[in-house]
Amino acid sequence: MNDTLASAPHQAGAMPVKPTEKLRRHLTTLRSIIAAWDERKRFRWELEQMSKDNPHLIDDIGLTRRQVEAEIAKPFWRR
């Protein structure tokens, strides 16, 4: 028997996952993804504000203007 199939939960005799537990896991994952997207969006907005209001701080954090522009231009879902 294939080792991959033998280790699958349904093959290994594991307890089946209840639909509500499965949904809860999916919702937890979705919330985590959305939180990461919000954090990236907020970070890029703050970086943009810093580059406009206090451009000298960009040098202080060790970034070039080009790096800042590239980061700001990324969509929220991209790392």
XYZ file of C-alpha atoms in Angstrom:
79
model
C 0.000 0.000 0.000
C 1.175 3.526 -0.739
C 2.655 5.182 2.403
C 0.907 8.468 1.637
C -2.502 6.841 1.570
C -1.763 4.771 4.660
C -0.993 7.915 6.647
C -4.199 9.702 5.649
C -6.563 10.200 8.621
C -9.355 8.154 7.085
C -6.954 5.275 6.513
C -5.166 5.449 9.862
C -8.307 5.019 11.962
C -8.368 8.619 13.190
C -11.575 10.066 14.540
C -13.621 11.760 11.808
C -13.786 15.537 12.010
C -17.244 16.929 12.659
C -18.513 19.374 10.018
C -18.804 22.141 12.627
C -15.179 21.615 13.710
C -14.059 21.659 10.090
C -15.982 24.896 9.509
C -14.459 26.402 12.668
C -10.950 25.574 11.400
C -11.689 27.131 8.017
C -13.069 30.272 9.654
C -10.024 30.525 11.917
C -7.750 30.241 8.891
C -9.773 32.833 7.004
C -9.646 35.260 9.943
C -5.892 34.795 10.145
C -5.482 35.552 6.438
C -7.676 38.648 6.671
C -5.735 39.869 9.724
C -2.455 39.491 7.810
C -3.907 41.408 4.856
C -5.120 44.192 7.154
C -1.694 44.397 8.785
C 0.061 44.668 5.401
C -2.414 47.301 4.224
C -1.924 49.345 7.403
C 1.875 48.991 7.265
C 2.012 50.151 3.639
C -0.292 53.077 4.374
C 1.883 54.129 7.338
C 5.022 53.743 5.231
C 3.496 55.964 2.554
C 2.560 58.602 5.138
C 6.063 58.490 6.600
C 7.620 58.911 3.163
C 5.452 61.984 2.536
C 5.557 63.617 5.975
C 9.055 62.661 7.190
C 11.139 61.383 4.270
C 14.301 61.570 6.364
C 12.936 58.716 8.521
C 13.067 56.384 5.533
C 16.869 56.592 5.646
C 16.757 55.974 9.393
C 14.971 52.650 8.955
C 17.442 51.578 6.280
C 15.279 51.718 3.158
C 15.816 53.480 -0.133
C 13.157 55.580 -1.783
C 12.860 52.940 -4.512
C 12.281 50.181 -1.932
C 9.577 52.250 -0.252
C 7.828 52.936 -3.561
C 7.983 49.233 -4.483
C 6.512 48.227 -1.107
C 3.728 50.814 -1.298
C 2.809 49.694 -4.816
C 2.223 46.065 -3.781
C -1.383 44.891 -3.439
C -2.434 43.927 0.091
C -2.366 40.199 -0.609
C 1.253 40.198 -1.737
C 4.063 39.831 0.815
